[in-house]
């Protein structure tokens, strides 16, 4: 079962991709993943790496930090970063 953080990150990836009107194939191709791999990340079946977060942030035109906004404990995260 995906952790709360994995679920949050997955939802943020879907949100950013859909806000831009991009398909899974569009984004996967832009970051060098297969559509199946990105689908597994978006569904929370596969944990996303920090490297993939960086790639997705560029492809989706958002800051890597954006993926973590709204996460419970955000105040503690902001103090560390």
mmCIF file of C-alpha atoms in Angstrom:
data_model
loop_
_atom_site.group_PDB
_atom_site.id
_atom_site.type_symbol
_atom_site.label_atom_id
_atom_site.label_comp_id
_atom_site.label_asym_id
_atom_site.label_seq_id
_atom_site.Cartn_x
_atom_site.Cartn_y
_atom_site.Cartn_z
ATOM 1 C CA UNK A 1 0.000 0.000 0.000
ATOM 2 C CA UNK A 2 1.437 3.408 -0.949
ATOM 3 C CA UNK A 3 2.400 5.716 1.890
ATOM 4 C CA UNK A 4 0.626 9.025 2.472
ATOM 5 C CA UNK A 5 3.575 10.848 0.891
ATOM 6 C CA UNK A 6 3.551 8.581 -2.176
ATOM 7 C CA UNK A 7 -0.194 9.150 -2.603
ATOM 8 C CA UNK A 8 0.274 12.907 -2.265
ATOM 9 C CA UNK A 9 3.111 13.030 -4.802
ATOM 10 C CA UNK A 10 1.154 10.873 -7.246
ATOM 11 C CA UNK A 11 -1.873 13.163 -7.017
ATOM 12 C CA UNK A 12 0.286 16.255 -7.548
ATOM 13 C CA UNK A 13 1.888 14.735 -10.649
ATOM 14 C CA UNK A 14 -1.536 13.985 -12.126
ATOM 15 C CA UNK A 15 -2.759 17.485 -11.204
ATOM 16 C CA UNK A 16 0.190 19.214 -12.879
ATOM 17 C CA UNK A 17 -0.004 17.037 -15.987
ATOM 18 C CA UNK A 18 -3.751 17.505 -16.398
ATOM 19 C CA UNK A 19 -3.510 21.271 -15.783
ATOM 20 C CA UNK A 20 -1.236 21.454 -18.825
ATOM 21 C CA UNK A 21 -3.510 19.206 -20.873
ATOM 22 C CA UNK A 22 -0.733 16.659 -21.385
ATOM 23 C CA UNK A 23 -1.151 12.929 -21.767
ATOM 24 C CA UNK A 24 0.826 10.365 -19.826
ATOM 25 C CA UNK A 25 2.657 9.520 -23.058
ATOM 26 C CA UNK A 26 3.577 13.185 -23.628
ATOM 27 C CA UNK A 27 5.133 13.559 -20.188
ATOM 28 C CA UNK A 28 6.716 10.114 -20.098
ATOM 29 C CA UNK A 29 8.440 10.761 -23.415
ATOM 30 C CA UNK A 30 9.688 14.154 -22.236
ATOM 31 C CA UNK A 31 11.398 12.644 -19.199
ATOM 32 C CA UNK A 32 12.614 9.396 -20.735
ATOM 33 C CA UNK A 33 10.170 6.997 -19.087
ATOM 34 C CA UNK A 34 7.708 4.627 -20.652
ATOM 35 C CA UNK A 35 4.019 5.469 -20.381
ATOM 36 C CA UNK A 36 3.617 2.310 -18.288
ATOM 37 C CA UNK A 37 6.295 3.473 -15.820
ATOM 38 C CA UNK A 38 4.687 6.903 -15.423
ATOM 39 C CA UNK A 39 1.259 5.298 -15.012
ATOM 40 C CA UNK A 40 2.668 3.179 -12.188
ATOM 41 C CA UNK A 41 4.134 6.287 -10.536
ATOM 42 C CA UNK A 42 0.860 8.203 -10.917
ATOM 43 C CA UNK A 43 -1.108 5.294 -9.454
ATOM 44 C CA UNK A 44 1.273 5.008 -6.497
ATOM 45 C CA UNK A 45 2.394 1.489 -7.417
ATOM 46 C CA UNK A 46 5.998 2.646 -7.826
ATOM 47 C CA UNK A 47 7.753 5.104 -5.533
ATOM 48 C CA UNK A 48 9.105 8.128 -7.378
ATOM 49 C CA UNK A 49 12.780 9.018 -7.114
ATOM 50 C CA UNK A 50 14.175 12.473 -6.391
ATOM 51 C CA UNK A 51 15.682 12.430 -9.891
ATOM 52 C CA UNK A 52 12.262 11.799 -11.446
ATOM 53 C CA UNK A 53 10.755 14.619 -9.354
ATOM 54 C CA UNK A 54 13.409 16.951 -10.803
ATOM 55 C CA UNK A 55 12.695 15.764 -14.349
ATOM 56 C CA UNK A 56 8.942 16.083 -13.866
ATOM 57 C CA UNK A 57 9.304 19.577 -12.438
ATOM 58 C CA UNK A 58 11.021 20.691 -15.644
ATOM 59 C CA UNK A 59 8.573 18.881 -17.939
ATOM 60 C CA UNK A 60 5.532 20.176 -16.038
ATOM 61 C CA UNK A 61 6.913 23.670 -15.444
ATOM 62 C CA UNK A 62 6.653 23.558 -11.651
ATOM 63 C CA UNK A 63 9.198 23.776 -8.856
ATOM 64 C CA UNK A 64 10.227 20.463 -7.283
ATOM 65 C CA UNK A 65 8.936 21.952 -4.032
ATOM 66 C CA UNK A 66 5.481 22.354 -5.578
ATOM 67 C CA UNK A 67 4.977 18.591 -5.426
ATOM 68 C CA UNK A 68 5.203 18.751 -1.629
ATOM 69 C CA UNK A 69 2.797 21.676 -1.045
ATOM 70 C CA UNK A 70 -0.184 20.645 1.038
ATOM 71 C CA UNK A 71 1.574 17.685 2.584
ATOM 72 C CA UNK A 72 0.780 17.238 6.288
ATOM 73 C CA UNK A 73 3.757 18.528 8.258
ATOM 74 C CA UNK A 74 4.497 21.114 5.567
ATOM 75 C CA UNK A 75 5.623 23.654 8.171
ATOM 76 C CA UNK A 76 8.373 21.313 9.341
ATOM 77 C CA UNK A 77 9.435 20.696 5.732
ATOM 78 C CA UNK A 78 9.636 24.445 5.061
ATOM 79 C CA UNK A 79 11.924 24.924 8.061
ATOM 80 C CA UNK A 80 14.338 22.282 6.772
ATOM 81 C CA UNK A 81 14.355 23.573 3.200
#
